[in-house]
PDB file of C-alpha atoms in Angstrom:
ATOM      1  CA  MET O1007     128.653 177.124 120.251  1.00 71.00           C
ATOM      2  CA  LYS O1008     129.027 180.759 121.350  1.00 75.00           C
ATOM      3  CA  GLN O1009     125.975 181.705 119.433  1.00 76.00           C
ATOM      4  CA  ASP O1010     123.836 178.891 120.835  1.00 76.00           C
ATOM      5  CA  ILE O1011     124.817 179.850 124.304  1.00 82.00           C
ATOM      6  CA  LYS O1012     123.510 183.563 123.623  1.00 81.00           C
ATOM      7  CA  ILE O1013     120.437 182.251 122.123  1.00 79.00           C
ATOM      8  CA  CYS O1014     119.338 179.659 124.798  1.00 83.00           C
ATOM      9  CA  LEU O1015     120.865 181.453 127.797  1.00 88.00           C
ATOM     10  CA  PRO O1016     119.588 184.963 127.618  1.00 88.00           C
ATOM     11  CA  LEU O1017     120.064 187.289 130.652  1.00 90.00           C
ATOM     12  CA  TYR O1018     116.323 187.137 131.731  1.00 92.00           C
ATOM     13  CA  LYS O1019     116.511 183.278 131.962  1.00 92.00           C
ATOM     14  CA  LEU O1020     119.653 183.365 134.049  1.00 94.00           C
ATOM     15  CA  VAL O1021     118.060 185.857 136.478  1.00 95.00           C
ATOM     16  CA  TYR O1022     114.840 184.254 136.875  1.00 94.00           C
ATOM     17  CA  SER O1023     116.439 180.707 137.439  1.00 95.00           C
ATOM     18  CA  VAL O1024     118.675 181.934 140.108  1.00 96.00           C
ATOM     19  CA  MET O1025     115.827 183.970 141.797  1.00 96.00           C
ATOM     20  CA  PHE O1026     113.654 180.795 141.656  1.00 95.00           C
ATOM     21  CA  LEU O1027     116.245 178.892 143.790  1.00 95.00           C
ATOM     22  CA  ILE O1028     116.766 181.765 146.002  1.00 95.00           C
ATOM     23  CA  ILE O1029     113.066 182.299 146.701  1.00 95.00           C
ATOM     24  CA  LEU O1030     112.502 178.520 147.277  1.00 94.00           C
ATOM     25  CA  SER O1031     115.202 178.624 149.947  1.00 93.00           C
ATOM     26  CA  LEU O1032     113.590 181.441 151.678  1.00 93.00           C
ATOM     27  CA  VAL O1033     110.089 179.914 151.661  1.00 92.00           C
ATOM     28  CA  ARG O1034     110.508 176.209 151.959  1.00 90.00           C
ATOM     29  CA  GLY O1035     111.522 175.281 155.420  1.00 88.00           C
ATOM     30  CA  ILE O1036     113.742 172.514 156.179  1.00 87.00           C
ATOM     31  CA  SER O1037     115.259 171.093 159.428  1.00 85.00           C
ATOM     32  CA  THR O1038     117.820 168.688 158.449  1.00 84.00           C
ATOM     33  CA  VAL O1039     120.266 168.505 155.477  1.00 86.00           C
ATOM     34  CA  PHE O1040     118.660 165.428 154.366  1.00 85.00           C
ATOM     35  CA  GLU O1041     115.323 167.272 153.608  1.00 87.00           C
ATOM     36  CA  ILE O1042     116.952 169.605 151.100  1.00 91.00           C
ATOM     37  CA  GLY O1043     117.163 167.008 148.274  1.00 90.00           C
ATOM     38  CA  GLY O1044     113.587 166.070 148.414  1.00 89.00           C
ATOM     39  CA  ALA O1045     112.606 169.798 148.654  1.00 91.00           C
ATOM     40  CA  LEU O1046     114.528 170.703 145.778  1.00 94.00           C
ATOM     41  CA  ASP O1047     113.960 167.591 143.249  1.00 94.00           C
ATOM     42  CA  SER O1048     110.381 168.258 142.338  1.00 93.00           C
ATOM     43  CA  ASN O1049     110.690 171.969 142.208  1.00 95.00           C
ATOM     44  CA  ILE O1050     113.751 171.763 140.090  1.00 96.00           C
ATOM     45  CA  ALA O1051     111.565 169.822 137.534  1.00 96.00           C
ATOM     46  CA  LEU O1052     109.243 172.872 137.513  1.00 96.00           C
ATOM     47  CA  LEU O1053     112.188 175.137 136.545  1.00 96.00           C
ATOM     48  CA  ALA O1054     113.360 172.757 133.915  1.00 96.00           C
ATOM     49  CA  ILE O1055     109.945 172.568 132.175  1.00 96.00           C
ATOM     50  CA  VAL O1056     109.774 176.460 131.921  1.00 94.00           C
ATOM     51  CA  PHE O1057     113.487 176.930 131.127  1.00 94.00           C
ATOM     52  CA  CYS O1058     113.668 174.362 128.185  1.00 91.00           C
ATOM     53  CA  ALA O1059     110.158 174.738 126.755  1.00 89.00           C
ATOM     54  CA  GLU O1060     111.153 177.019 123.920  1.00 85.00           C
ATOM     55  CA  THR O1061     114.328 175.066 123.064  1.00 78.00           C
ATOM     56  CA  TYR O1062     113.161 174.623 119.346  1.00 71.00           C
ATOM     57  CA  VAL O1063     110.149 177.013 119.174  1.00 65.00           C
ATOM     58  CA  MET O1064     112.536 179.884 120.258  1.00 67.00           C
ATOM     59  CA  GLU O1065     113.451 180.244 116.743  1.00 62.00           C
ATOM     60  CA  LYS O1066     109.861 181.170 115.828  1.00 60.00           C
ATOM     61  CA  SER O1067     109.633 183.611 118.723  1.00 55.00           C
ATOM     62  CA  GLY O1068     112.989 185.123 117.910  1.00 52.00           C
ATOM     63  CA  GLY O1069     111.932 186.026 114.289  1.00 53.00           C
ATOM     64  CA  ARG O1070     114.381 183.357 112.882  1.00 57.00           C
ATOM     65  CA  GLY O1071     111.896 180.576 112.372  1.00 53.00           C
ATOM     66  CA  GLU O1072     111.706 180.935 108.499  1.00 54.00           C
ATOM     67  CA  ILE O1073     115.704 181.257 108.223  1.00 52.00           C
ATOM     68  CA  PHE O1074     116.027 178.272 110.458  1.00 57.00           C
ATOM     69  CA  ARG O1075     113.512 175.956 108.374  1.00 59.00           C
ATOM     70  CA  LEU O1076     115.954 176.734 105.443  1.00 57.00           C
ATOM     71  CA  PHE O1077     118.647 174.576 107.140  1.00 61.00           C
ATOM     72  CA  PRO O1078     118.712 170.867 106.433  1.00 67.00           C
ATOM     73  CA  VAL O1079     116.857 168.862 109.065  1.00 69.00           C
ATOM     74  CA  LYS O1080     120.136 167.246 110.121  1.00 78.00           C
ATOM     75  CA  ASN O1081     121.590 170.781 110.986  1.00 79.00           C
ATOM     76  CA  ARG O1082     118.481 171.731 112.839  1.00 79.00           C
ATOM     77  CA  VAL O1083     118.399 168.671 114.925  1.00 82.00           C
ATOM     78  CA  LYS O1084     122.102 169.119 116.013  1.00 85.00           C
ATOM     79  CA  ALA O1085     121.479 172.893 116.838  1.00 83.00           C
ATOM     80  CA  VAL O1086     118.444 171.714 119.094  1.00 85.00           C
ATOM     81  CA  ARG O1087     120.347 168.970 120.662  1.00 88.00           C
ATOM     82  CA  ARG O1088     123.351 171.316 121.302  1.00 89.00           C
ATOM     83  CA  ARG O1089     120.940 173.951 122.751  1.00 90.00           C
ATOM     84  CA  LEU O1090     119.194 171.404 124.965  1.00 92.00           C
ATOM     85  CA  LEU O1091     122.647 170.088 126.324  1.00 94.00           C
ATOM     86  CA  ILE O1092     123.695 173.819 127.137  1.00 94.00           C
ATOM     87  CA  GLN O1093     120.635 174.371 129.014  1.00 95.00           C
ATOM     88  CA  ASN O1094     120.751 171.224 130.852  1.00 96.00           C
ATOM     89  CA  LEU O1095     124.497 171.720 131.849  1.00 96.00           C
ATOM     90  CA  TYR O1096     123.416 175.205 133.091  1.00 96.00           C
ATOM     91  CA  LEU O1097     120.535 173.815 135.123  1.00 97.00           C
ATOM     92  CA  TYR O1098     122.780 170.869 136.534  1.00 97.00           C
ATOM     93  CA  LEU O1099     125.230 173.516 137.908  1.00 97.00           C
ATOM     94  CA  LEU O1100     122.636 175.788 139.227  1.00 96.00           C
ATOM     95  CA  SER O1101     120.916 172.877 141.157  1.00 96.00           C
ATOM     96  CA  TYR O1102     124.096 171.586 142.588  1.00 97.00           C
ATOM     97  CA  ILE O1103     124.886 174.893 143.875  1.00 96.00           C
ATOM     98  CA  GLY O1104     121.392 175.690 144.782  1.00 95.00           C
ATOM     99  CA  PHE O1105     121.539 172.795 147.431  1.00 94.00           C
ATOM    100  CA  PHE O1106     123.785 175.096 149.611  1.00 94.00           C
ATOM    101  CA  PHE O1107     121.175 178.068 149.340  1.00 94.00           C
ATOM    102  CA  PHE O1108     119.344 176.292 152.227  1.00 93.00           C
ATOM    103  CA  PHE O1109     122.176 176.387 154.594  1.00 90.00           C
ATOM    104  CA  TRP O1110     121.123 179.880 155.934  1.00 90.00           C
ATOM    105  CA  GLN O1111     118.361 177.822 157.860  1.00 87.00           C
ATOM    106  CA  ARG O1112     121.295 176.056 159.629  1.00 87.00           C
ATOM    107  CA  PRO O1113     120.004 172.516 158.911  1.00 85.00           C
ATOM    108  CA  GLN O1114     121.226 169.735 161.183  1.00 82.00           C
ATOM    109  CA  ASN O1115     123.184 166.856 160.039  1.00 78.00           C
ATOM    110  CA  MET O1116     122.051 163.400 161.313  1.00 69.00           C
ATOM    111  CA  ILE O1117     124.682 161.650 163.390  1.00 61.00           C
ATOM    112  CA  GLY O1118     126.268 158.706 161.577  1.00 64.00           C
ATOM    113  CA  ILE O1119     125.151 159.756 158.170  1.00 73.00           C
ATOM    114  CA  SER O1120     127.656 161.312 155.714  1.00 79.00           C
ATOM    115  CA  PHE O1121     126.824 164.594 154.311  1.00 83.00           C
ATOM    116  CA  TRP O1122     128.893 163.878 151.252  1.00 87.00           C
ATOM    117  CA  TYR O1123     126.884 160.689 150.591  1.00 86.00           C
ATOM    118  CA  GLU O1124     123.642 162.516 150.815  1.00 86.00           C
ATOM    119  CA  TYR O1125     124.909 165.221 148.571  1.00 91.00           C
ATOM    120  CA  GLY O1126     126.243 162.927 145.931  1.00 91.00           C
ATOM    121  CA  THR O1127     122.752 161.027 145.879  1.00 92.00           C
ATOM    122  CA  TYR O1128     121.203 164.359 145.632  1.00 93.00           C
ATOM    123  CA  MET O1129     123.319 165.314 142.604  1.00 95.00           C
ATOM    124  CA  LEU O1130     122.508 162.045 141.069  1.00 95.00           C
ATOM    125  CA  ALA O1131     118.755 162.291 141.573  1.00 95.00           C
ATOM    126  CA  VAL O1132     118.561 166.129 140.444  1.00 96.00           C
ATOM    127  CA  THR O1133     120.465 165.254 137.101  1.00 97.00           C
ATOM    128  CA  GLY O1134     117.915 162.631 136.261  1.00 96.00           C
ATOM    129  CA  THR O1135     115.016 164.979 137.176  1.00 97.00           C
ATOM    130  CA  ILE O1136     116.351 167.753 134.848  1.00 97.00           C
ATOM    131  CA  LEU O1137     117.134 165.559 131.978  1.00 97.00           C
ATOM    132  CA  PHE O1138     113.616 164.113 131.976  1.00 97.00           C
ATOM    133  CA  TRP O1139     111.607 167.092 132.447  1.00 97.00           C
ATOM    134  CA  SER O1140     113.580 169.429 130.212  1.00 96.00           C
ATOM    135  CA  THR O1141     113.343 166.909 127.353  1.00 96.00           C
ATOM    136  CA  LEU O1142     109.635 166.292 128.090  1.00 96.00           C
ATOM    137  CA  SER O1143     108.905 170.014 127.860  1.00 95.00           C
ATOM    138  CA  MET O1144     110.712 170.450 124.791  1.00 92.00           C
ATOM    139  CA  THR O1145     109.328 167.618 123.048  1.00 93.00           C
ATOM    140  CA  ILE O1146     105.657 168.537 123.854  1.00 93.00           C
ATOM    141  CA  SER O1147     106.350 172.007 122.746  1.00 89.00           C
ATOM    142  CA  ASN O1148     107.741 170.805 119.462  1.00 86.00           C
ATOM    143  CA  LEU O1149     104.674 168.684 119.032  1.00 87.00           C
ATOM    144  CA  PHE O1150     102.288 171.523 119.639  1.00 85.00           C
ATOM    145  CA  GLY O1151     104.541 174.095 117.953  1.00 80.00           C
ATOM    146  CA  ASN O1152     103.958 176.255 120.924  1.00 83.00           C
ATOM    147  CA  GLN O1153     105.998 176.500 124.246  1.00 86.00           C
ATOM    148  CA  TRP O1154     102.951 177.463 126.179  1.00 89.00           C
ATOM    149  CA  GLY O1155     101.232 174.273 125.233  1.00 89.00           C
ATOM    150  CA  GLY O1156     104.313 172.202 126.051  1.00 90.00           C
ATOM    151  CA  ILE O1157     104.614 173.956 129.590  1.00 93.00           C
ATOM    152  CA  ALA O1158     100.846 173.291 130.310  1.00 94.00           C
ATOM    153  CA  VAL O1159     100.802 169.663 129.149  1.00 95.00           C
ATOM    154  CA  SER O1160     104.039 169.067 131.116  1.00 95.00           C
ATOM    155  CA  LEU O1161     102.725 170.620 134.414  1.00 96.00           C
ATOM    156  CA  ILE O1162      99.719 168.454 134.232  1.00 96.00           C
ATOM    157  CA  ILE O1163     101.943 165.536 134.102  1.00 95.00           C
ATOM    158  CA  TRP O1164     104.029 166.949 136.806  1.00 96.00           C
ATOM    159  CA  MET O1165     101.025 167.195 139.139  1.00 95.00           C
ATOM    160  CA  VAL O1166      99.817 163.830 138.535  1.00 95.00           C
ATOM    161  CA  VAL O1167     103.253 162.254 139.091  1.00 95.00           C
ATOM    162  CA  ASN O1168     104.181 164.365 142.002  1.00 93.00           C
ATOM    163  CA  SER O1169     101.100 163.256 144.053  1.00 90.00           C
ATOM    164  CA  MET O1170     100.364 160.329 146.305  1.00 90.00           C
ATOM    165  CA  TYR O1171      98.433 158.799 143.516  1.00 90.00           C
ATOM    166  CA  GLY O1172     101.564 159.008 141.341  1.00 87.00           C
ATOM    167  CA  GLN O1173     103.598 157.374 143.962  1.00 89.00           C
ATOM    168  CA  ASP O1174     100.955 154.725 144.646  1.00 90.00           C
ATOM    169  CA  VAL O1175     100.702 153.746 140.907  1.00 90.00           C
ATOM    170  CA  LEU O1176     104.408 154.033 139.825  1.00 90.00           C
ATOM    171  CA  GLY O1177     106.150 153.337 143.144  1.00 89.00           C
ATOM    172  CA  LYS O1178     109.888 153.192 142.671  1.00 91.00           C
ATOM    173  CA  PHE O1179     109.492 153.858 139.078  1.00 93.00           C
ATOM    174  CA  ASN O1180     108.134 157.248 139.802  1.00 93.00           C
ATOM    175  CA  ILE O1181     110.712 159.982 138.586  1.00 95.00           C
ATOM    176  CA  PHE O1182     110.107 161.683 142.057  1.00 94.00           C
ATOM    177  CA  ALA O1183     110.543 158.598 144.038  1.00 91.00           C
ATOM    178  CA  TYR O1184     113.759 160.216 145.630  1.00 91.00           C
ATOM    179  CA  GLY O1185     111.599 162.891 147.109  1.00 87.00           C
ATOM    180  CA  PHE O1186     109.118 160.299 148.559  1.00 86.00           C
ATOM    181  CA  ARG O1187     111.663 158.211 150.075  1.00 83.00           C
ATOM    182  CA  ASN O1188     112.176 157.795 153.880  1.00 78.00           C
ATOM    183  CA  VAL O1189     115.228 159.974 154.562  1.00 72.00           C
ATOM    184  CA  MET O1190     116.021 157.727 157.587  1.00 73.00           C
ATOM    185  CA  GLU O1191     116.538 154.702 155.266  1.00 75.00           C
ATOM    186  CA  VAL O1192     119.825 156.190 153.806  1.00 70.00           C
ATOM    187  CA  HIS O1193     120.987 153.073 151.918  1.00 76.00           C
ATOM    188  CA  ASP O1194     117.605 152.593 150.320  1.00 81.00           C
ATOM    189  CA  VAL O1195     118.369 153.513 146.693  1.00 87.00           C
ATOM    190  CA  SER O1196     115.129 151.872 145.136  1.00 90.00           C
ATOM    191  CA  TRP O1197     114.491 155.420 143.663  1.00 91.00           C
ATOM    192  CA  LEU O1198     117.217 154.990 141.097  1.00 93.00           C
ATOM    193  CA  PHE O1199     114.584 152.972 139.224  1.00 95.00           C
ATOM    194  CA  GLY O1200     112.608 155.957 138.760  1.00 94.00           C
ATOM    195  CA  LYS O1201     115.605 158.131 137.605  1.00 95.00           C
ATOM    196  CA  LEU O1202     116.723 155.331 135.180  1.00 96.00           C
ATOM    197  CA  ALA O1203     113.321 155.123 133.748  1.00 95.00           C
ATOM    198  CA  GLY O1204     113.276 158.921 133.281  1.00 95.00           C
ATOM    199  CA  ALA O1205     116.678 158.860 131.618  1.00 95.00           C
ATOM    200  CA  LEU O1206     115.627 156.294 129.218  1.00 96.00           C
ATOM    201  CA  SER O1207     112.457 157.923 128.335  1.00 96.00           C
ATOM    202  CA  ALA O1208     114.517 161.307 127.716  1.00 96.00           C
ATOM    203  CA  MET O1209     116.832 159.362 125.536  1.00 95.00           C
ATOM    204  CA  LEU O1210     113.912 158.206 123.449  1.00 95.00           C
ATOM    205  CA  MET O1211     112.450 161.637 123.070  1.00 94.00           C
ATOM    206  CA  ILE O1212     115.880 162.896 121.971  1.00 93.00           C
ATOM    207  CA  GLY O1213     115.921 160.205 119.359  1.00 92.00           C
ATOM    208  CA  LEU O1214     112.597 161.202 118.095  1.00 90.00           C
ATOM    209  CA  ILE O1215     113.702 164.906 117.503  1.00 86.00           C
ATOM    210  CA  PRO O1216     114.307 164.299 113.845  1.00 87.00           C
ATOM    211  CA  TYR O1217     110.889 162.655 113.099  1.00 86.00           C
ATOM    212  CA  ILE O1218     109.208 165.558 115.068  1.00 82.00           C
ATOM    213  CA  MET O1219     110.926 168.217 112.915  1.00 78.00           C
ATOM    214  CA  LYS O1220     110.200 166.462 109.706  1.00 76.00           C
ATOM    215  CA  LYS O1221     106.451 166.304 110.751  1.00 71.00           C
ATOM    216  CA  ARG O1222     106.210 169.864 112.299  1.00 63.00           C
ATOM    217  CA  GLY O1223     108.687 171.641 109.952  1.00 57.00           C
TER     218      GLY O1223
END
C-alpha cells in the first residue's frame, strides 16, 4: 500500500491539485454558500480526469511497464483498483476541504436553510462526480494505451454533458444535474439520479478492468 501511495500520489500531483482549488476559489466569484457546490462540482470533474488518467499507464511512463506486465492479470487488476481507490480517497478529502476555500469571499447563508444540509449534499454530489470521472478517464486511457487520449476524450464528453444541451437531453440523469439545480429549491434531490447513474457506470467500468487488461496487455 505504501508503495502504491508513492507511485500514484507523487509530490507534483499533490501540488497542482491543491493549487487548482486555490486558483478556482480566487477566480470563481460566489455570493452565497449555496453557490459553492455548483461552482466546484463540474470543475472537480476536470481535476479528477487529469489526476487519474494515468492510473494504469503510469507503469509505462515510469519505466516499469515491462516488469508490471510480467505479473499475473489478477495482481495487476488489484494494483490498479487499489491505486484508483487511493487517488479517489485523496480527491474526496481535498474536495471536502476545498469547499471552505471559498469562504474568503464571505458568502452569505440563506435564512432558514441549514449550512450543514447544504454541505452534506455537496459532499454526496462531489463524491459521485469524482468516482465517475476518475474511472472514465482511467478506462479510456487504458483502452487507448495513452493517458493523453484518455484525457482528450473525457474532456470532450465533459463539455457535452456540462452544457445546456447535455442538461436538456439527460435531465435529472445528468451527472452534473446537481450544478444545474435551482438552489432555492433546497429539498429537490432529483439530481441524485444523475449521481447514481454515474456511480453505476463507474462500477461497470471497474468491473471491466480485467478484460481491458487482457486485451491491451
